[in-house]
Amino acid sequence: MSLYWRIFLLNAAVLVVAVLLLLGPVTVSTPVLLGEAIVLVSGLIAMLIVNALLLRVGLAPFQRLTRAMLTADLLKPGRRPAVTGHGEMAELTRTFNTMLDRLEAERATSSARVLSAQEAERQRIAQELHDEVGQTLTAVLLQLKHSADHAPDALRDELRQAQETTRGSLDEIRRIARRLRPGVLEELGLLSALRSLATEFSTRGLTVRPHVDAGLPKLDQETELVLYRVAQEGLTNTARHSGASRVDLHLRPLSQGGVRLLVRDDGRGIGRAAEGAGIRGMRERALLIGADLTIGPGESGGTEVRLDATGGAKGRTA
């Protein structure tokens, strides 16, 4: 029976009972006596209460489905409203769940294409920075050195200063190129890449300590890249926004297979700040490999980024 007919019949039943009462033991005089008025008002209140309760029970599944629609997030998949009730309500809930499945699959596919194109573009830019800008600055450095060696004393100090400025710019270009294209990840693997990240982000005011447990499974290339990028983004957010003095970077095996990445700092915490593009990017990357990403307060304050990647393992290393 459809929802329309259920509500119609419930209201009809209430009205029929009221009419039967008026035709039977309940009568109305003219003018209305006090006792009759009390009976009629009490009956009206009772009918309204019963009608409200019946409507609440009948429409409760709609309220649950509405809450599910309001809280649905394609970056946090897996949440589905339970299929309850019968008829139209159950069919509507199943249709909504099917729609979420399709949207999440399409979002994952489109995100994979976008991130793949993004990585390719990063590699192209890094290559151009290294080959074009890097070589140009190297040539400028050699020319400045030659000029400084043959310049009069009055200009030598200025040329030396320009040489140091150019050398600093060249180092910065190389650092940017390394971040755009993690060559150490491709050449030496994930563990060396994470240790290199820790060294890169360690400054006078921030200490990054890498912790890598033994018995890690062998991961595919896509999973390693996601782990590296999430660690990189987590450290970037910590360095820019947290005010932390220490960060612990953990990589450990999971009992059910896969690995867990932890980036835990002692900063001011994330609080109720809205998620920015960096965190949304981490969530999209996690979806690519079916990983679970959790961002929240740490056990002793600060912020903790946890990524559980159970897919992509190829068996444990010796």
PDB file of C-alpha atoms in Angstrom, residues 201 205-209 211 230-250 261-271 279 282 294-306:
ATOM      1  CA  PHE A 201      60.715  19.721   6.709  1.00  0.00           C
ATOM      2  CA  GLY A 205      61.677  25.512  14.872  1.00  0.00           C
ATOM      3  CA  LEU A 206      60.289  22.150  13.748  1.00  0.00           C
ATOM      4  CA  THR A 207      61.671  18.662  14.260  1.00  0.00           C
ATOM      5  CA  VAL A 208      60.276  15.797  12.167  1.00  0.00           C
ATOM      6  CA  ARG A 209      61.082  12.314  13.451  1.00  0.00           C
ATOM      7  CA  HIS A 211      59.523   5.979  12.588  1.00  0.00           C
ATOM      8  CA  VAL A 230      49.504  12.367   2.044  1.00  0.00           C
ATOM      9  CA  ALA A 231      52.616  12.529   4.231  1.00  0.00           C
ATOM     10  CA  GLN A 232      53.870  15.505   2.224  1.00  0.00           C
ATOM     11  CA  GLU A 233      50.572  17.383   2.530  1.00  0.00           C
ATOM     12  CA  GLY A 234      50.275  16.558   6.227  1.00  0.00           C
ATOM     13  CA  LEU A 235      53.770  17.915   6.925  1.00  0.00           C
ATOM     14  CA  THR A 236      53.072  20.982   4.798  1.00  0.00           C
ATOM     15  CA  ASN A 237      49.913  21.768   6.795  1.00  0.00           C
ATOM     16  CA  THR A 238      51.796  21.245  10.043  1.00  0.00           C
ATOM     17  CA  ALA A 239      54.628  23.548   9.018  1.00  0.00           C
ATOM     18  CA  ARG A 240      52.268  26.279   7.817  1.00  0.00           C
ATOM     19  CA  HIS A 241      49.368  26.265  10.263  1.00  0.00           C
ATOM     20  CA  SER A 242      49.921  24.221  13.431  1.00  0.00           C
ATOM     21  CA  GLY A 243      52.649  26.119  15.263  1.00  0.00           C
ATOM     22  CA  ALA A 244      54.086  22.731  16.268  1.00  0.00           C
ATOM     23  CA  SER A 245      57.652  22.111  17.378  1.00  0.00           C
ATOM     24  CA  ARG A 246      57.672  18.324  16.849  1.00  0.00           C
ATOM     25  CA  VAL A 247      56.124  15.967  14.331  1.00  0.00           C
ATOM     26  CA  ASP A 248      56.210  12.176  14.433  1.00  0.00           C
ATOM     27  CA  LEU A 249      55.950  10.430  11.077  1.00  0.00           C
ATOM     28  CA  HIS A 250      55.040   6.741  11.490  1.00  0.00           C
ATOM     29  CA  LEU A 261      50.638   6.151   7.937  1.00  0.00           C
ATOM     30  CA  LEU A 262      50.538   8.535  10.899  1.00  0.00           C
ATOM     31  CA  VAL A 263      51.494  12.211  10.913  1.00  0.00           C
ATOM     32  CA  ARG A 264      51.142  13.445  14.489  1.00  0.00           C
ATOM     33  CA  ASP A 265      52.202  16.891  15.740  1.00  0.00           C
ATOM     34  CA  ASP A 266      52.124  18.795  19.033  1.00  0.00           C
ATOM     35  CA  GLY A 267      50.600  21.985  17.618  1.00  0.00           C
ATOM     36  CA  ARG A 268      47.443  23.883  18.396  1.00  0.00           C
ATOM     37  CA  GLY A 269      45.153  21.338  16.747  1.00  0.00           C
ATOM     38  CA  ILE A 270      42.743  21.574  13.858  1.00  0.00           C
ATOM     39  CA  GLY A 271      39.764  22.694  15.959  1.00  0.00           C
ATOM     40  CA  ILE A 279      42.742  17.995   3.035  1.00  0.00           C
ATOM     41  CA  MET A 282      44.261  13.908   0.617  1.00  0.00           C
ATOM     42  CA  THR A 294      41.056  10.188   9.429  1.00  0.00           C
ATOM     43  CA  ILE A 295      42.045  13.712  10.458  1.00  0.00           C
ATOM     44  CA  GLY A 296      41.439  14.894  14.003  1.00  0.00           C
ATOM     45  CA  PRO A 297      42.971  15.644  17.389  1.00  0.00           C
ATOM     46  CA  GLY A 298      45.872  13.499  18.564  1.00  0.00           C
ATOM     47  CA  GLU A 299      45.952  11.469  21.752  1.00  0.00           C
ATOM     48  CA  SER A 300      47.935  14.162  23.602  1.00  0.00           C
ATOM     49  CA  GLY A 301      46.814  17.233  21.656  1.00  0.00           C
ATOM     50  CA  GLY A 302      47.832  18.564  18.306  1.00  0.00           C
ATOM     51  CA  THR A 303      46.598  17.071  15.052  1.00  0.00           C
ATOM     52  CA  GLU A 304      46.791  13.500  13.790  1.00  0.00           C
ATOM     53  CA  VAL A 305      46.506  12.421  10.163  1.00  0.00           C
ATOM     54  CA  ARG A 306      45.936   8.646   9.856  1.00  0.00           C
TER      55      ARG A 306
END
